[in-house]
């Protein structure tokens, strides 16, 4: 029996003073497990090897359905002294007497179990009376409620959560799930859900991407709107530049024939980006484009709206040339027909 842990999470403290709920998913022999299992839980001071902290907890005859299981785990409060801990999980089919097989990797212990430590933390005696603390009944007590503004690094928060710091980074969201690190932004007043995801190896779009998704139901029915990667940006839909006349100033006409002449002298090459050597492109270099037309932010970038404007002006100039040449050809044909008619009349 080969066991592998797909994900696990410490969810909530329970009514028992020191217990918490753990939910996980694992495969047995490469497929999601569906059976009754016995589990063992151990705490260690390192993600691999290390020393066991506290005693082993056993939970037996646990229902596992499609790989999912939920158990209440109670190590007591003694192991949680503020030091980092990892939980090792063992599993075996219920009723068997063989040894437990350990799921990999060990799971880091996060904030929910460590809430057990808050009521006896040494700093509690030095905190102000209006700071929320966890009491012996595992409930938060405070003169303030959590609907007030919370400031981290500031005494005057301007929003429900206000983080300020002179250091770097100001805030950090650190996840290790193969399905990425998710931030879920919701609006219940006629809005929708927006998900910002730093993708992992289990995401269909592949790892190391920043995904922007939207949908009425998180995860189940979301639609990708934009993807950022080290090689570029993909927009799943229309990318709009603001081109409203009311948003512009210093509007001046251009001379299409001059633009066309410059386009005809602009070097155009085939090339690849260094970060994406496999993908080929055709276009000018920003240095040549900026030197030729003197537009854009600098000589390292080309705005799509500028390339489009240059192309439109050049097309207008070509159209003028075409119409002039068509008129000249029509005139020459007329003169030729007149010459032929004069010769036939002799």
GROMACS .gro file of C-alpha atoms in nm:
model
  346
    1UNK     CA    1   0.000   0.000   0.000
    2UNK     CA    2   0.163   0.325  -0.119
    3UNK     CA    3   0.020   0.629   0.057
    4UNK     CA    4   0.062   0.993  -0.047
    5UNK     CA    5  -0.086   1.302   0.118
    6UNK     CA    6  -0.236   1.550  -0.131
    7UNK     CA    7  -0.330   1.824   0.113
    8UNK     CA    8  -0.411   1.881   0.478
    9UNK     CA    9  -0.532   2.170   0.687
   10UNK     CA   10  -0.590   2.245   1.055
   11UNK     CA   11  -0.935   2.398   1.044
   12UNK     CA   12  -1.090   2.500   1.378
   13UNK     CA   13  -1.049   2.458   1.749
   14UNK     CA   14  -1.326   2.237   1.887
   15UNK     CA   15  -1.536   2.244   2.203
   16UNK     CA   16  -1.269   2.035   2.375
   17UNK     CA   17  -1.014   2.271   2.535
   18UNK     CA   18  -0.708   2.142   2.345
   19UNK     CA   19  -0.848   1.958   2.041
   20UNK     CA   20  -0.858   2.080   1.684
   21UNK     CA   21  -1.014   1.952   1.361
   22UNK     CA   22  -0.782   1.824   1.087
   23UNK     CA   23  -0.899   1.767   0.729
   24UNK     CA   24  -0.687   1.593   0.469
   25UNK     CA   25  -0.688   1.402   0.143
   26UNK     CA   26  -0.466   1.110   0.045
   27UNK     CA   27  -0.418   0.845  -0.220
   28UNK     CA   28  -0.378   0.472  -0.158
   29UNK     CA   29  -0.191   0.300  -0.441
   30UNK     CA   30  -0.217   0.608  -0.664
   31UNK     CA   31  -0.596   0.646  -0.639
   32UNK     CA   32  -0.815   0.840  -0.391
   33UNK     CA   33  -0.874   0.616  -0.090
   34UNK     CA   34  -1.231   0.509  -0.005
   35UNK     CA   35  -1.245   0.285   0.302
   36UNK     CA   36  -1.225   0.293   0.682
   37UNK     CA   37  -0.876   0.364   0.813
   38UNK     CA   38  -0.688   0.393   1.140
   39UNK     CA   39  -0.466   0.701   1.176
   40UNK     CA   40  -0.174   0.796   1.398
   41UNK     CA   41  -0.062   1.155   1.459
   42UNK     CA   42   0.281   1.262   1.587
   43UNK     CA   43   0.446   1.602   1.630
   44UNK     CA   44   0.811   1.661   1.530
   45UNK     CA   45   1.042   1.959   1.557
   46UNK     CA   46   1.160   1.928   1.192
   47UNK     CA   47   1.004   1.860   0.854
   48UNK     CA   48   1.227   1.552   0.817
   49UNK     CA   49   1.397   1.345   1.086
   50UNK     CA   50   1.405   1.555   1.404
   51UNK     CA   51   1.270   1.461   1.748
   52UNK     CA   52   0.913   1.375   1.841
   53UNK     CA   53   0.737   1.630   2.061
   54UNK     CA   54   0.467   1.498   2.295
   55UNK     CA   55   0.285   1.166   2.263
   56UNK     CA   56   0.131   0.984   1.966
   57UNK     CA   57  -0.243   1.028   1.910
   58UNK     CA   58  -0.445   0.743   1.755
   59UNK     CA   59  -0.782   0.779   1.580
   60UNK     CA   60  -0.940   0.455   1.456
   61UNK     CA   61  -1.219   0.348   1.223
   62UNK     CA   62  -1.223   0.682   1.036
   63UNK     CA   63  -1.433   0.699   0.719
   64UNK     CA   64  -1.233   0.807   0.411
   65UNK     CA   65  -1.439   0.893   0.102
   66UNK     CA   66  -1.278   0.978  -0.230
   67UNK     CA   67  -0.956   1.042  -0.041
   68UNK     CA   68  -1.111   1.294   0.201
   69UNK     CA   69  -1.111   1.250   0.579
   70UNK     CA   70  -1.176   1.466   0.884
   71UNK     CA   71  -1.063   1.389   1.240
   72UNK     CA   72  -1.032   1.563   1.575
   73UNK     CA   73  -0.676   1.558   1.708
   74UNK     CA   74  -0.585   1.635   2.069
   75UNK     CA   75  -0.216   1.659   2.164
   76UNK     CA   76  -0.293   1.865   2.471
   77UNK     CA   77  -0.151   2.215   2.511
   78UNK     CA   78   0.200   2.119   2.628
   79UNK     CA   79   0.365   2.070   2.285
   80UNK     CA   80   0.261   2.416   2.163
   81UNK     CA   81   0.517   2.650   2.314
   82UNK     CA   82   0.565   2.875   2.011
   83UNK     CA   83   0.835   2.667   1.838
   84UNK     CA   84   0.766   2.543   1.481
   85UNK     CA   85   0.619   2.192   1.462
   86UNK     CA   86   0.530   1.944   1.188
   87UNK     CA   87   0.269   1.669   1.214
   88UNK     CA   88   0.347   1.320   1.084
   89UNK     CA   89   0.042   1.114   0.985
   90UNK     CA   90   0.034   0.736   0.967
   91UNK     CA   91  -0.246   0.527   0.816
   92UNK     CA   92  -0.353   0.165   0.787
   93UNK     CA   93  -0.670  -0.014   0.681
   94UNK     CA   94  -0.904  -0.041   0.979
   95UNK     CA   95  -0.885  -0.373   1.164
   96UNK     CA   96  -0.542  -0.476   1.037
   97UNK     CA   97  -0.257  -0.532   1.279
   98UNK     CA   98   0.022  -0.429   1.046
   99UNK     CA   99   0.233  -0.120   1.114
  100UNK     CA  100   0.115   0.224   1.014
  101UNK     CA  101   0.250   0.363   0.688
  102UNK     CA  102   0.344   0.729   0.707
  103UNK     CA  103   0.200   0.983   0.463
  104UNK     CA  104   0.440   1.229   0.303
  105UNK     CA  105   0.520   1.509   0.354
  106UNK     CA  106   0.482   1.606   0.720
  107UNK     CA  107   0.233   1.889   0.764
  108UNK     CA  108   0.337   2.222   0.922
  109UNK     CA  109   0.131   2.323   1.224
  110UNK     CA  110  -0.037   2.656   1.156
  111UNK     CA  111  -0.237   2.911   1.350
  112UNK     CA  112  -0.536   2.703   1.469
  113UNK     CA  113  -0.346   2.465   1.703
  114UNK     CA  114  -0.125   2.751   1.820
  115UNK     CA  115  -0.435   2.937   1.937
  116UNK     CA  116  -0.415   2.686   2.226
  117UNK     CA  117  -0.095   2.857   2.335
  118UNK     CA  118  -0.236   3.211   2.334
  119UNK     CA  119  -0.403   3.190   2.674
  120UNK     CA  120  -0.076   3.108   2.852
  121UNK     CA  121   0.168   3.306   2.640
  122UNK     CA  122   0.417   3.499   2.859
  123UNK     CA  123   0.337   3.829   2.689
  124UNK     CA  124  -0.029   3.814   2.795
  125UNK     CA  125   0.048   3.972   3.130
  126UNK     CA  126   0.211   4.272   2.964
  127UNK     CA  127  -0.052   4.345   2.698
  128UNK     CA  128  -0.301   4.629   2.724
  129UNK     CA  129  -0.645   4.542   2.863
  130UNK     CA  130  -0.818   4.608   2.529
  131UNK     CA  131  -0.615   4.344   2.342
  132UNK     CA  132  -0.815   4.030   2.252
  133UNK     CA  133  -0.688   3.721   2.437
  134UNK     CA  134  -0.778   3.353   2.432
  135UNK     CA  135  -0.914   3.242   2.769
  136UNK     CA  136  -0.929   2.896   2.929
  137UNK     CA  137  -1.257   2.820   2.748
  138UNK     CA  138  -1.081   2.881   2.415
  139UNK     CA  139  -1.283   3.193   2.334
  140UNK     CA  140  -1.151   3.540   2.254
  141UNK     CA  141  -1.220   3.809   2.513
  142UNK     CA  142  -1.164   4.177   2.456
  143UNK     CA  143  -1.310   4.520   2.527
  144UNK     CA  144  -1.307   4.568   2.148
  145UNK     CA  145  -1.476   4.350   1.885
  146UNK     CA  146  -1.326   4.221   1.563
  147UNK     CA  147  -1.549   4.444   1.351
  148UNK     CA  148  -1.333   4.738   1.451
  149UNK     CA  149  -1.024   4.841   1.256
  150UNK     CA  150  -0.709   4.641   1.310
  151UNK     CA  151  -0.372   4.807   1.266
  152UNK     CA  152  -0.043   4.623   1.224
  153UNK     CA  153   0.246   4.866   1.253
  154UNK     CA  154   0.011   5.161   1.298
  155UNK     CA  155  -0.196   5.304   1.584
  156UNK     CA  156  -0.440   5.471   1.346
  157UNK     CA  157  -0.572   5.211   1.099
  158UNK     CA  158  -0.766   5.361   0.808
  159UNK     CA  159  -0.933   5.034   0.700
  160UNK     CA  160  -1.062   4.715   0.865
  161UNK     CA  161  -0.708   4.578   0.818
  162UNK     CA  162  -0.424   4.829   0.782
  163UNK     CA  163  -0.065   4.703   0.756
  164UNK     CA  164   0.226   4.944   0.747
  165UNK     CA  165   0.598   4.880   0.771
  166UNK     CA  166   0.920   5.056   0.673
  167UNK     CA  167   1.066   4.715   0.591
  168UNK     CA  168   1.028   4.481   0.295
  169UNK     CA  169   0.800   4.305   0.228
  170UNK     CA  170   0.510   4.481   0.398
  171UNK     CA  171   0.294   4.167   0.390
  172UNK     CA  172   0.353   3.803   0.296
  173UNK     CA  173   0.114   3.521   0.205
  174UNK     CA  174   0.315   3.199   0.199
  175UNK     CA  175   0.147   2.879   0.076
  176UNK     CA  176   0.279   2.534  -0.012
  177UNK     CA  177  -0.022   2.366  -0.175
  178UNK     CA  178   0.036   2.206  -0.516
  179UNK     CA  179  -0.284   2.384  -0.619
  180UNK     CA  180  -0.126   2.724  -0.563
  181UNK     CA  181  -0.160   3.007  -0.313
  182UNK     CA  182  -0.504   3.166  -0.340
  183UNK     CA  183  -0.642   3.508  -0.249
  184UNK     CA  184  -1.022   3.523  -0.276
  185UNK     CA  185  -1.174   3.871  -0.317
  186UNK     CA  186  -1.554   3.880  -0.289
  187UNK     CA  187  -1.828   4.140  -0.321
  188UNK     CA  188  -2.178   4.057  -0.200
  189UNK     CA  189  -2.342   4.377  -0.331
  190UNK     CA  190  -2.401   4.271  -0.689
  191UNK     CA  191  -2.033   4.197  -0.755
  192UNK     CA  192  -1.850   3.875  -0.826
  193UNK     CA  193  -1.559   3.671  -0.691
  194UNK     CA  194  -1.207   3.749  -0.806
  195UNK     CA  195  -0.932   3.497  -0.737
  196UNK     CA  196  -0.563   3.585  -0.752
  197UNK     CA  197  -0.361   3.264  -0.762
  198UNK     CA  198   0.012   3.198  -0.753
  199UNK     CA  199  -0.009   2.864  -0.933
  200UNK     CA  200   0.157   2.540  -0.824
  201UNK     CA  201   0.237   2.211  -0.993
  202UNK     CA  202  -0.123   2.091  -0.951
  203UNK     CA  203  -0.280   2.379  -1.145
  204UNK     CA  204  -0.388   2.303  -1.500
  205UNK     CA  205  -0.215   2.617  -1.624
  206UNK     CA  206   0.117   2.493  -1.483
  207UNK     CA  207   0.332   2.628  -1.199
  208UNK     CA  208   0.499   2.967  -1.155
  209UNK     CA  209   0.214   3.171  -1.302
  210UNK     CA  210  -0.005   3.446  -1.156
  211UNK     CA  211  -0.368   3.378  -1.246
  212UNK     CA  212  -0.662   3.616  -1.231
  213UNK     CA  213  -0.994   3.430  -1.230
  214UNK     CA  214  -1.355   3.533  -1.183
  215UNK     CA  215  -1.678   3.349  -1.121
  216UNK     CA  216  -1.989   3.330  -0.905
  217UNK     CA  217  -1.857   3.025  -0.715
  218UNK     CA  218  -1.491   3.002  -0.612
  219UNK     CA  219  -1.295   2.709  -0.759
  220UNK     CA  220  -1.596   2.522  -0.902
  221UNK     CA  221  -1.698   2.755  -1.184
  222UNK     CA  222  -1.428   3.017  -1.225
  223UNK     CA  223  -1.305   3.153  -1.558
  224UNK     CA  224  -0.949   3.268  -1.622
  225UNK     CA  225  -0.934   3.635  -1.718
  226UNK     CA  226  -0.557   3.690  -1.732
  227UNK     CA  227  -0.235   3.495  -1.680
  228UNK     CA  228   0.107   3.638  -1.600
  229UNK     CA  229   0.422   3.432  -1.640
  230UNK     CA  230   0.794   3.489  -1.676
  231UNK     CA  231   0.750   3.488  -2.054
  232UNK     CA  232   0.453   3.721  -2.096
  233UNK     CA  233   0.092   3.816  -2.028
  234UNK     CA  234  -0.211   3.634  -2.170
  235UNK     CA  235  -0.550   3.807  -2.172
  236UNK     CA  236  -0.850   3.577  -2.219
  237UNK     CA  237  -1.071   3.832  -2.393
  238UNK     CA  238  -1.028   4.189  -2.515
  239UNK     CA  239  -0.741   4.412  -2.406
  240UNK     CA  240  -0.858   4.775  -2.423
  241UNK     CA  241  -0.639   5.084  -2.432
  242UNK     CA  242  -0.819   5.397  -2.316
  243UNK     CA  243  -0.857   5.609  -2.630
  244UNK     CA  244  -1.137   5.844  -2.523
  245UNK     CA  245  -1.100   6.188  -2.683
  246UNK     CA  246  -1.197   6.345  -2.350
  247UNK     CA  247  -0.898   6.180  -2.183
  248UNK     CA  248  -0.647   6.329  -2.426
  249UNK     CA  249  -0.471   6.662  -2.465
  250UNK     CA  250  -0.226   6.832  -2.705
  251UNK     CA  251  -0.397   6.666  -3.003
  252UNK     CA  252  -0.205   6.734  -3.325
  253UNK     CA  253  -0.256   6.599  -3.678
  254UNK     CA  254   0.011   6.384  -3.844
  255UNK     CA  255   0.129   6.371  -4.205
  256UNK     CA  256   0.063   6.016  -4.326
  257UNK     CA  257   0.315   6.042  -4.612
  258UNK     CA  258   0.590   6.132  -4.364
  259UNK     CA  259   0.491   5.841  -4.140
  260UNK     CA  260   0.498   5.604  -4.440
  261UNK     CA  261   0.844   5.721  -4.540
  262UNK     CA  262   0.972   5.658  -4.188
  263UNK     CA  263   0.806   5.315  -4.174
  264UNK     CA  264   0.978   5.218  -4.499
  265UNK     CA  265   1.315   5.293  -4.335
  266UNK     CA  266   1.238   5.126  -4.000
  267UNK     CA  267   1.434   4.799  -3.949
  268UNK     CA  268   1.202   4.502  -3.887
  269UNK     CA  269   1.352   4.175  -3.765
  270UNK     CA  270   1.258   3.827  -3.652
  271UNK     CA  271   1.367   3.749  -3.295
  272UNK     CA  272   1.299   3.578  -2.959
  273UNK     CA  273   1.290   3.709  -2.604
  274UNK     CA  274   1.576   3.581  -2.388
  275UNK     CA  275   1.325   3.455  -2.129
  276UNK     CA  276   1.131   3.265  -2.399
  277UNK     CA  277   1.378   3.148  -2.658
  278UNK     CA  278   1.134   2.899  -2.814
  279UNK     CA  279   0.882   3.163  -2.929
  280UNK     CA  280   0.963   3.369  -3.238
  281UNK     CA  281   0.834   3.721  -3.308
  282UNK     CA  282   0.853   3.979  -3.587
  283UNK     CA  283   0.879   4.348  -3.514
  284UNK     CA  284   1.104   4.652  -3.469
  285UNK     CA  285   1.345   4.720  -3.185
  286UNK     CA  286   1.222   4.977  -2.932
  287UNK     CA  287   1.542   5.179  -2.976
  288UNK     CA  288   1.481   5.211  -3.355
  289UNK     CA  289   1.110   5.282  -3.306
  290UNK     CA  290   1.174   5.557  -3.050
  291UNK     CA  291   1.456   5.709  -3.254
  292UNK     CA  292   1.242   5.715  -3.569
  293UNK     CA  293   0.910   5.843  -3.430
  294UNK     CA  294   1.001   6.006  -3.094
  295UNK     CA  295   0.687   5.870  -2.927
  296UNK     CA  296   0.624   5.641  -2.630
  297UNK     CA  297   0.756   5.634  -2.274
  298UNK     CA  298   1.119   5.544  -2.355
  299UNK     CA  299   1.346   5.356  -2.595
  300UNK     CA  300   1.293   5.020  -2.420
  301UNK     CA  301   0.919   4.972  -2.478
  302UNK     CA  302   0.663   5.001  -2.760
  303UNK     CA  303   0.299   5.062  -2.673
  304UNK     CA  304   0.047   4.865  -2.885
  305UNK     CA  305  -0.157   5.182  -2.936
  306UNK     CA  306   0.149   5.354  -3.090
  307UNK     CA  307   0.223   5.065  -3.326
  308UNK     CA  308  -0.142   5.064  -3.429
  309UNK     CA  309  -0.146   5.438  -3.488
  310UNK     CA  310   0.171   5.423  -3.700
  311UNK     CA  311   0.022   5.139  -3.906
  312UNK     CA  312  -0.305   5.330  -3.964
  313UNK     CA  313  -0.122   5.645  -4.075
  314UNK     CA  314   0.098   5.443  -4.312
  315UNK     CA  315  -0.209   5.270  -4.458
  316UNK     CA  316  -0.370   5.610  -4.518
  317UNK     CA  317  -0.059   5.726  -4.704
  318UNK     CA  318  -0.053   5.406  -4.911
  319UNK     CA  319  -0.419   5.460  -4.996
  320UNK     CA  320  -0.343   5.813  -5.121
  321UNK     CA  321  -0.061   5.672  -5.335
  322UNK     CA  322  -0.288   5.400  -5.468
  323UNK     CA  323  -0.566   5.644  -5.561
  324UNK     CA  324  -0.315   5.876  -5.731
  325UNK     CA  325  -0.163   5.590  -5.927
  326UNK     CA  326  -0.509   5.459  -6.019
  327UNK     CA  327  -0.604   5.803  -6.152
  328UNK     CA  328  -0.280   5.826  -6.352
  329UNK     CA  329  -0.338   5.479  -6.499
  330UNK     CA  330  -0.695   5.570  -6.594
  331UNK     CA  331  -0.568   5.887  -6.762
  332UNK     CA  332  -0.300   5.696  -6.954
  333UNK     CA  333  -0.557   5.439  -7.067
  334UNK     CA  334  -0.787   5.716  -7.190
  335UNK     CA  335  -0.502   5.879  -7.382
  336UNK     CA  336  -0.404   5.540  -7.530
  337UNK     CA  337  -0.758   5.475  -7.649
  338UNK     CA  338  -0.771   5.822  -7.805
  339UNK     CA  339  -0.441   5.756  -7.988
  340UNK     CA  340  -0.567   5.419  -8.118
  341UNK     CA  341  -0.893   5.580  -8.237
  342UNK     CA  342  -0.702   5.852  -8.424
  343UNK     CA  343  -0.486   5.592  -8.598
  344UNK     CA  344  -0.789   5.388  -8.708
  345UNK     CA  345  -0.950   5.702  -8.852
  346UNK     CA  346  -0.659   5.760  -9.097
   0.00000   0.00000   0.00000
